[in-house]
PDB file of C-alpha atoms in Angstrom:
ATOM      1  CA  ASP A   1     104.457 103.826  98.310  1.00  0.00           C
ATOM      2  CA  ILE A   2     102.911 101.196 100.564  1.00  0.00           C
ATOM      3  CA  GLN A   3     104.927  97.975 100.518  1.00  0.00           C
ATOM      4  CA  MET A   4     103.222  94.644 101.104  1.00  0.00           C
ATOM      5  CA  THR A   5     105.170  91.640 102.366  1.00  0.00           C
ATOM      6  CA  GLN A   6     103.929  88.066 102.629  1.00  0.00           C
ATOM      7  CA  SER A   7     105.097  85.045 104.561  1.00  0.00           C
ATOM      8  CA  PRO A   8     105.909  82.366 103.936  1.00  0.00           C
ATOM      9  CA  SER A   9     106.927  82.704 100.283  1.00  0.00           C
ATOM     10  CA  SER A  10     105.938  79.071  99.798  1.00  0.00           C
ATOM     11  CA  LEU A  11     104.477  76.234 101.807  1.00  0.00           C
ATOM     12  CA  SER A  12     103.649  72.592 101.432  1.00  0.00           C
ATOM     13  CA  ALA A  13     100.840  71.045 103.464  1.00  0.00           C
ATOM     14  CA  SER A  14      98.722  67.923 103.532  1.00  0.00           C
ATOM     15  CA  VAL A  15      95.129  67.676 102.388  1.00  0.00           C
ATOM     16  CA  GLY A  16      92.926  68.676 105.310  1.00  0.00           C
ATOM     17  CA  ASP A  17      95.558  70.826 106.998  1.00  0.00           C
ATOM     18  CA  ARG A  18      94.861  74.329 108.209  1.00  0.00           C
ATOM     19  CA  VAL A  19      96.979  76.805 106.228  1.00  0.00           C
ATOM     20  CA  THR A  20      97.741  80.385 107.237  1.00  0.00           C
ATOM     21  CA  ILE A  21      99.344  83.069 105.081  1.00  0.00           C
ATOM     22  CA  THR A  22     100.294  86.419 106.532  1.00  0.00           C
ATOM     23  CA  CYS A  23     100.548  89.784 104.833  1.00  0.00           C
ATOM     24  CA  GLN A  24     102.073  92.902 106.349  1.00  0.00           C
ATOM     25  CA  ALA A  25     101.742  96.469 105.135  1.00  0.00           C
ATOM     26  CA  SER A  26     104.508  99.051 105.532  1.00  0.00           C
ATOM     27  CA  GLN A  27     102.009 101.489 107.061  1.00  0.00           C
ATOM     28  CA  VAL A  28      98.545 101.422 108.549  1.00  0.00           C
ATOM     29  CA  ILE A  29      95.944 100.704 105.872  1.00  0.00           C
ATOM     30  CA  SER A  30      92.838 100.093 107.984  1.00  0.00           C
ATOM     31  CA  LYS A  31      90.961  97.133 106.469  1.00  0.00           C
ATOM     32  CA  TYR A  32      91.797  97.870 102.827  1.00  0.00           C
ATOM     33  CA  VAL A  33      93.180  94.498 101.781  1.00  0.00           C
ATOM     34  CA  ASN A  34      92.033  92.028  99.159  1.00  0.00           C
ATOM     35  CA  TRP A  35      93.179  88.460  98.606  1.00  0.00           C
ATOM     36  CA  TYR A  36      93.443  86.668  95.244  1.00  0.00           C
ATOM     37  CA  GLN A  37      94.153  83.097  94.168  1.00  0.00           C
ATOM     38  CA  HIS A  38      96.166  82.558  90.986  1.00  0.00           C
ATOM     39  CA  LYS A  39      96.645  79.222  89.264  1.00  0.00           C
ATOM     40  CA  PRO A  40      99.138  78.850  86.378  1.00  0.00           C
ATOM     41  CA  GLY A  41      97.581  79.604  83.009  1.00  0.00           C
ATOM     42  CA  LYS A  42      94.375  80.895  84.590  1.00  0.00           C
ATOM     43  CA  ALA A  43      92.954  84.293  85.402  1.00  0.00           C
ATOM     44  CA  PRO A  44      93.384  85.333  89.035  1.00  0.00           C
ATOM     45  CA  LYS A  45      90.372  84.724  91.242  1.00  0.00           C
ATOM     46  CA  PHE A  46      89.000  87.210  93.766  1.00  0.00           C
ATOM     47  CA  LEU A  47      88.664  85.646  97.209  1.00  0.00           C
ATOM     48  CA  ILE A  48      88.303  88.243  99.956  1.00  0.00           C
ATOM     49  CA  TYR A  49      87.768  92.006 100.187  1.00  0.00           C
ATOM     50  CA  ASP A  50      87.861  94.501 103.043  1.00  0.00           C
ATOM     51  CA  ALA A  51      90.262  92.073 104.771  1.00  0.00           C
ATOM     52  CA  SER A  52      87.578  89.642 105.885  1.00  0.00           C
ATOM     53  CA  LYS A  53      84.567  89.631 103.540  1.00  0.00           C
ATOM     54  CA  LEU A  54      84.208  86.501 101.443  1.00  0.00           C
ATOM     55  CA  GLU A  55      83.449  87.058  97.765  1.00  0.00           C
ATOM     56  CA  THR A  56      80.275  85.367  96.561  1.00  0.00           C
ATOM     57  CA  GLY A  57      80.863  81.773  95.509  1.00  0.00           C
ATOM     58  CA  VAL A  58      84.179  81.350  97.321  1.00  0.00           C
ATOM     59  CA  PRO A  59      84.232  78.240  99.540  1.00  0.00           C
ATOM     60  CA  SER A  60      83.757  78.911 103.227  1.00  0.00           C
ATOM     61  CA  ARG A  61      87.049  77.195 104.088  1.00  0.00           C
ATOM     62  CA  PHE A  62      88.697  80.468 103.035  1.00  0.00           C
ATOM     63  CA  SER A  63      88.687  83.302 105.542  1.00  0.00           C
ATOM     64  CA  GLY A  64      90.512  86.560 106.120  1.00  0.00           C
ATOM     65  CA  SER A  65      91.263  88.677 109.123  1.00  0.00           C
ATOM     66  CA  GLY A  66      93.287  91.628 110.291  1.00  0.00           C
ATOM     67  CA  SER A  67      93.418  95.397 110.251  1.00  0.00           C
ATOM     68  CA  GLY A  68      96.024  98.106 110.507  1.00  0.00           C
ATOM     69  CA  THR A  69      99.208  96.558 109.188  1.00  0.00           C
ATOM     70  CA  ASP A  70      98.787  92.806 109.737  1.00  0.00           C
ATOM     71  CA  PHE A  71      96.485  90.546 107.768  1.00  0.00           C
ATOM     72  CA  THR A  72      95.901  86.816 107.456  1.00  0.00           C
ATOM     73  CA  LEU A  73      94.393  84.468 104.883  1.00  0.00           C
ATOM     74  CA  THR A  74      93.391  81.085 106.301  1.00  0.00           C
ATOM     75  CA  ILE A  75      92.371  77.916 104.512  1.00  0.00           C
ATOM     76  CA  SER A  76      90.694  75.815 107.187  1.00  0.00           C
ATOM     77  CA  SER A  77      91.027  72.475 105.403  1.00  0.00           C
ATOM     78  CA  LEU A  78      93.376  72.434 102.423  1.00  0.00           C
ATOM     79  CA  GLN A  79      91.995  70.785  99.285  1.00  0.00           C
ATOM     80  CA  PRO A  80      93.884  69.661  96.165  1.00  0.00           C
ATOM     81  CA  GLU A  81      92.167  72.378  94.099  1.00  0.00           C
ATOM     82  CA  ASP A  82      93.650  75.030  96.417  1.00  0.00           C
ATOM     83  CA  VAL A  83      97.129  74.567  94.925  1.00  0.00           C
ATOM     84  CA  ALA A  84      97.916  78.074  93.690  1.00  0.00           C
ATOM     85  CA  THR A  85      99.751  81.284  94.461  1.00  0.00           C
ATOM     86  CA  TYR A  86      97.954  83.648  96.817  1.00  0.00           C
ATOM     87  CA  TYR A  87      98.392  87.425  96.725  1.00  0.00           C
ATOM     88  CA  CYS A  88      97.340  90.154  99.099  1.00  0.00           C
ATOM     89  CA  GLN A  89      96.704  93.630  97.666  1.00  0.00           C
ATOM     90  CA  GLN A  90      96.241  96.982  99.390  1.00  0.00           C
ATOM     91  CA  TYR A  91      93.819  99.598  98.151  1.00  0.00           C
ATOM     92  CA  ASP A  92      94.311 102.230 100.813  1.00  0.00           C
ATOM     93  CA  ASP A  93      96.378 104.537  98.592  1.00  0.00           C
ATOM     94  CA  LEU A  94      97.908 104.939  95.166  1.00  0.00           C
ATOM     95  CA  PRO A  95      99.813 103.211  93.793  1.00  0.00           C
ATOM     96  CA  PHE A  96      97.861 100.113  94.685  1.00  0.00           C
ATOM     97  CA  THR A  97     100.283  97.303  95.442  1.00  0.00           C
ATOM     98  CA  PHE A  98     100.279  93.529  95.624  1.00  0.00           C
ATOM     99  CA  GLY A  99     102.310  91.362  97.932  1.00  0.00           C
ATOM    100  CA  PRO A 100     104.955  89.100  96.351  1.00  0.00           C
ATOM    101  CA  GLY A 101     102.753  86.023  96.623  1.00  0.00           C
ATOM    102  CA  THR A 102     102.707  82.767  98.578  1.00  0.00           C
ATOM    103  CA  SER A 103     102.877  79.520  96.663  1.00  0.00           C
ATOM    104  CA  VAL A 104     100.813  76.696  98.198  1.00  0.00           C
ATOM    105  CA  ASP A 105     101.140  73.062  97.202  1.00  0.00           C
ATOM    106  CA  ILE A 106     100.207  69.636  98.524  1.00  0.00           C
ATOM    107  CA  LYS A 107     102.691  67.572 100.491  1.00  0.00           C
TER     108      LYS A 107
ATOM    109  CA  GLU B   1      78.377  85.691  82.228  1.00  0.00           C
ATOM    110  CA  VAL B   2      81.102  88.308  82.597  1.00  0.00           C
ATOM    111  CA  GLN B   3      83.706  88.095  79.858  1.00  0.00           C
ATOM    112  CA  LEU B   4      86.830  90.182  79.411  1.00  0.00           C
ATOM    113  CA  VAL B   5      88.895  89.553  76.300  1.00  0.00           C
ATOM    114  CA  GLU B   6      92.222  91.305  75.902  1.00  0.00           C
ATOM    115  CA  SER B   7      93.935  91.863  72.575  1.00  0.00           C
ATOM    116  CA  GLY B   8      96.720  93.886  71.017  1.00  0.00           C
ATOM    117  CA  GLY B   9      99.743  92.230  72.587  1.00  0.00           C
ATOM    118  CA  GLY B  10     102.769  91.095  70.646  1.00  0.00           C
ATOM    119  CA  LEU B  11     106.471  91.571  70.062  1.00  0.00           C
ATOM    120  CA  VAL B  12     107.569  95.199  69.959  1.00  0.00           C
ATOM    121  CA  GLN B  13     110.965  96.892  69.879  1.00  0.00           C
ATOM    122  CA  PRO B  14     112.163  99.025  72.798  1.00  0.00           C
ATOM    123  CA  GLY B  15     111.030 102.610  72.495  1.00  0.00           C
ATOM    124  CA  ARG B  16     108.002 101.761  70.345  1.00  0.00           C
ATOM    125  CA  SER B  17     104.306 101.984  71.158  1.00  0.00           C
ATOM    126  CA  LEU B  18     101.461  99.512  71.483  1.00  0.00           C
ATOM    127  CA  ARG B  19      97.771  99.763  72.312  1.00  0.00           C
ATOM    128  CA  LEU B  20      95.979  97.063  74.242  1.00  0.00           C
ATOM    129  CA  SER B  21      92.214  96.597  74.151  1.00  0.00           C
ATOM    130  CA  CYS B  22      89.824  94.757  76.418  1.00  0.00           C
ATOM    131  CA  ALA B  23      86.355  93.883  75.129  1.00  0.00           C
ATOM    132  CA  ALA B  24      83.834  93.472  77.940  1.00  0.00           C
ATOM    133  CA  SER B  25      80.489  91.692  77.956  1.00  0.00           C
ATOM    134  CA  GLY B  26      78.012  90.189  80.382  1.00  0.00           C
ATOM    135  CA  PHE B  27      77.661  93.274  82.589  1.00  0.00           C
ATOM    136  CA  THR B  28      76.875  96.985  82.295  1.00  0.00           C
ATOM    137  CA  PHE B  29      80.393  98.144  81.409  1.00  0.00           C
ATOM    138  CA  GLY B  30      79.724 101.827  82.045  1.00  0.00           C
ATOM    139  CA  ASP B  31      78.767 101.150  85.664  1.00  0.00           C
ATOM    140  CA  TYR B  32      82.159  99.882  86.828  1.00  0.00           C
ATOM    141  CA  ALA B  33      85.726 101.031  87.224  1.00  0.00           C
ATOM    142  CA  MET B  34      88.260  99.018  85.236  1.00  0.00           C
ATOM    143  CA  HIS B  35      91.945  98.231  85.652  1.00  0.00           C
ATOM    144  CA  TRP B  36      95.034  96.796  84.024  1.00  0.00           C
ATOM    145  CA  VAL B  37      97.294  94.440  85.990  1.00  0.00           C
ATOM    146  CA  ARG B  38     100.431  92.798  84.645  1.00  0.00           C
ATOM    147  CA  GLN B  39     102.618  89.835  85.473  1.00  0.00           C
ATOM    148  CA  ALA B  40     106.196  89.725  84.224  1.00  0.00           C
ATOM    149  CA  PRO B  41     107.645  86.269  83.508  1.00  0.00           C
ATOM    150  CA  GLY B  42     108.323  84.477  86.774  1.00  0.00           C
ATOM    151  CA  LYS B  43     107.146  87.447  88.823  1.00  0.00           C
ATOM    152  CA  GLY B  44     104.080  88.427  90.807  1.00  0.00           C
ATOM    153  CA  LEU B  45     101.119  90.635  90.007  1.00  0.00           C
ATOM    154  CA  GLU B  46     101.600  94.377  89.512  1.00  0.00           C
ATOM    155  CA  TRP B  47      98.748  96.886  89.328  1.00  0.00           C
ATOM    156  CA  VAL B  48      99.365  99.102  86.289  1.00  0.00           C
ATOM    157  CA  SER B  49      96.447 101.505  85.933  1.00  0.00           C
ATOM    158  CA  GLY B  50      92.800 102.103  86.726  1.00  0.00           C
ATOM    159  CA  ILE B  51      89.951 104.266  85.446  1.00  0.00           C
ATOM    160  CA  ARG B  52      86.643 105.164  87.033  1.00  0.00           C
ATOM    161  CA  SER B  53      83.345 104.296  85.381  1.00  0.00           C
ATOM    162  CA  ASN B  54      82.834 107.743  83.851  1.00  0.00           C
ATOM    163  CA  SER B  55      86.513 108.221  82.908  1.00  0.00           C
ATOM    164  CA  GLY B  56      86.575 111.061  85.421  1.00  0.00           C
ATOM    165  CA  ASN B  57      89.633 109.835  87.258  1.00  0.00           C
ATOM    166  CA  THR B  58      92.617 107.664  86.406  1.00  0.00           C
ATOM    167  CA  GLY B  59      95.610 106.312  88.283  1.00  0.00           C
ATOM    168  CA  TYR B  60      98.959 104.786  87.353  1.00  0.00           C
ATOM    169  CA  ALA B  61     101.796 102.813  88.862  1.00  0.00           C
ATOM    170  CA  ASP B  62     104.992 104.839  89.227  1.00  0.00           C
ATOM    171  CA  SER B  63     106.696 102.504  86.749  1.00  0.00           C
ATOM    172  CA  VAL B  64     104.367 103.504  83.888  1.00  0.00           C
ATOM    173  CA  LYS B  65     103.336 107.052  84.783  1.00  0.00           C
ATOM    174  CA  GLY B  66     103.925 109.406  81.877  1.00  0.00           C
ATOM    175  CA  ARG B  67     104.323 106.549  79.386  1.00  0.00           C
ATOM    176  CA  PHE B  68     100.994 104.691  79.574  1.00  0.00           C
ATOM    177  CA  THR B  69      97.477 106.084  79.203  1.00  0.00           C
ATOM    178  CA  ILE B  70      94.314 104.260  80.191  1.00  0.00           C
ATOM    179  CA  SER B  71      91.004 105.091  78.546  1.00  0.00           C
ATOM    180  CA  ARG B  72      87.617 103.582  77.908  1.00  0.00           C
ATOM    181  CA  ASP B  73      84.755 103.802  75.462  1.00  0.00           C
ATOM    182  CA  ASN B  74      81.538 102.994  77.284  1.00  0.00           C
ATOM    183  CA  THR B  75      79.601 102.982  73.982  1.00  0.00           C
ATOM    184  CA  LYS B  76      81.828 100.164  72.736  1.00  0.00           C
ATOM    185  CA  ASN B  77      82.243  98.358  76.088  1.00  0.00           C
ATOM    186  CA  THR B  78      85.996  98.537  75.613  1.00  0.00           C
ATOM    187  CA  LEU B  79      88.946  99.406  77.818  1.00  0.00           C
ATOM    188  CA  TYR B  80      92.268 100.542  76.369  1.00  0.00           C
ATOM    189  CA  LEU B  81      95.877 100.888  77.454  1.00  0.00           C
ATOM    190  CA  GLN B  82      98.076 103.028  75.213  1.00  0.00           C
ATOM    191  CA  MET B  83     101.707 102.239  75.914  1.00  0.00           C
ATOM    192  CA  HIS B  84     104.577 104.453  74.717  1.00  0.00           C
ATOM    193  CA  SER B  85     108.370 104.315  75.150  1.00  0.00           C
ATOM    194  CA  LEU B  86     108.205 100.613  75.902  1.00  0.00           C
ATOM    195  CA  ARG B  87     111.100  99.047  77.802  1.00  0.00           C
ATOM    196  CA  GLY B  88     112.267  95.520  78.412  1.00  0.00           C
ATOM    197  CA  ASP B  89     110.823  95.535  81.913  1.00  0.00           C
ATOM    198  CA  ASP B  90     107.358  96.161  80.437  1.00  0.00           C
ATOM    199  CA  THR B  91     107.456  92.595  79.107  1.00  0.00           C
ATOM    200  CA  ALA B  92     104.532  90.880  80.804  1.00  0.00           C
ATOM    201  CA  LEU B  93     101.143  89.283  80.525  1.00  0.00           C
ATOM    202  CA  TYR B  94      98.664  92.144  80.752  1.00  0.00           C
ATOM    203  CA  TYR B  95      95.321  91.423  82.382  1.00  0.00           C
ATOM    204  CA  CYS B  96      92.181  93.493  82.129  1.00  0.00           C
ATOM    205  CA  ALA B  97      90.095  93.377  85.310  1.00  0.00           C
ATOM    206  CA  LYS B  98      86.671  94.596  86.385  1.00  0.00           C
ATOM    207  CA  ASP B  99      86.247  96.424  89.693  1.00  0.00           C
ATOM    208  CA  MET B 100      83.450  95.655  92.135  1.00  0.00           C
ATOM    209  CA  GLY B 101      82.558  99.332  92.241  1.00  0.00           C
ATOM    210  CA  SER B 102      82.351 102.411  90.093  1.00  0.00           C
ATOM    211  CA  THR B 103      83.164 105.544  92.038  1.00  0.00           C
ATOM    212  CA  SER B 104      86.582 104.780  93.469  1.00  0.00           C
ATOM    213  CA  LEU B 105      89.876 103.898  91.848  1.00  0.00           C
ATOM    214  CA  ALA B 106      90.701 101.588  94.732  1.00  0.00           C
ATOM    215  CA  PRO B 107      90.735  98.200  93.035  1.00  0.00           C
ATOM    216  CA  SER B 108      88.754  95.198  94.202  1.00  0.00           C
ATOM    217  CA  LEU B 109      89.003  93.092  91.086  1.00  0.00           C
ATOM    218  CA  ASP B 110      86.197  90.562  90.868  1.00  0.00           C
ATOM    219  CA  PHE B 111      86.617  89.412  87.252  1.00  0.00           C
ATOM    220  CA  TRP B 112      89.744  89.087  85.142  1.00  0.00           C
ATOM    221  CA  GLY B 113      90.481  88.309  81.527  1.00  0.00           C
ATOM    222  CA  GLN B 114      92.971  85.688  80.376  1.00  0.00           C
ATOM    223  CA  GLY B 115      95.576  88.296  79.496  1.00  0.00           C
ATOM    224  CA  THR B 116      97.521  89.406  76.431  1.00  0.00           C
ATOM    225  CA  LEU B 117     101.286  88.985  76.229  1.00  0.00           C
ATOM    226  CA  VAL B 118     103.521  91.953  75.504  1.00  0.00           C
ATOM    227  CA  THR B 119     107.162  91.234  74.719  1.00  0.00           C
ATOM    228  CA  VAL B 120     109.543  94.152  74.389  1.00  0.00           C
ATOM    229  CA  SER B 121     112.729  93.098  72.662  1.00  0.00           C
ATOM    230  CA  SER B 122     114.953  94.065  69.767  1.00  0.00           C
TER     231      SER B 122
END
């Protein structure tokens, strides 16, 4: 199975800061990574697919990059509504796996 | 507006069975693959199972293979998850999720329901 790791596991940043979350796959998975945002008590929200394509309606301060085994989610200017846990997910091969999540809050 | 409403969760004893349902509306259900994803208390997201739009192909996580069966009824716009031989580590909030596409099991989950809670305990 393909294992996905994320770092950091949690972070605290100020409003307006640039935030970067990394995700690493245990083997090469081309560009087959999605990113999701999950707030407590809410349904997860789809942010990015194919590693770097922004889902319709997602604010442009979110961006994704990477290919192969290393991927990044960037929030260019952190906003209070961005407090959430962020998950990467690979869809290169069964079973499809999520990373353990990165919790983001406001300092 | 896309809506996914899960039902069928509850408290069940270890070893028993349960069937979850997900009623879909706001899109052409039969055109899209569908998936189940779960979140155990205090844990992260885990993909459980997926099914292509025409039910022609299904996939399962190793942890549920042989115990869970995913199915769909495109005439009723409903997704199902039949769960057998339930264990304590199946305790989780189970989400139904719509895929962006139809022909691949590879999940890109653009809409999610609010989830239904399954608790496995004696």
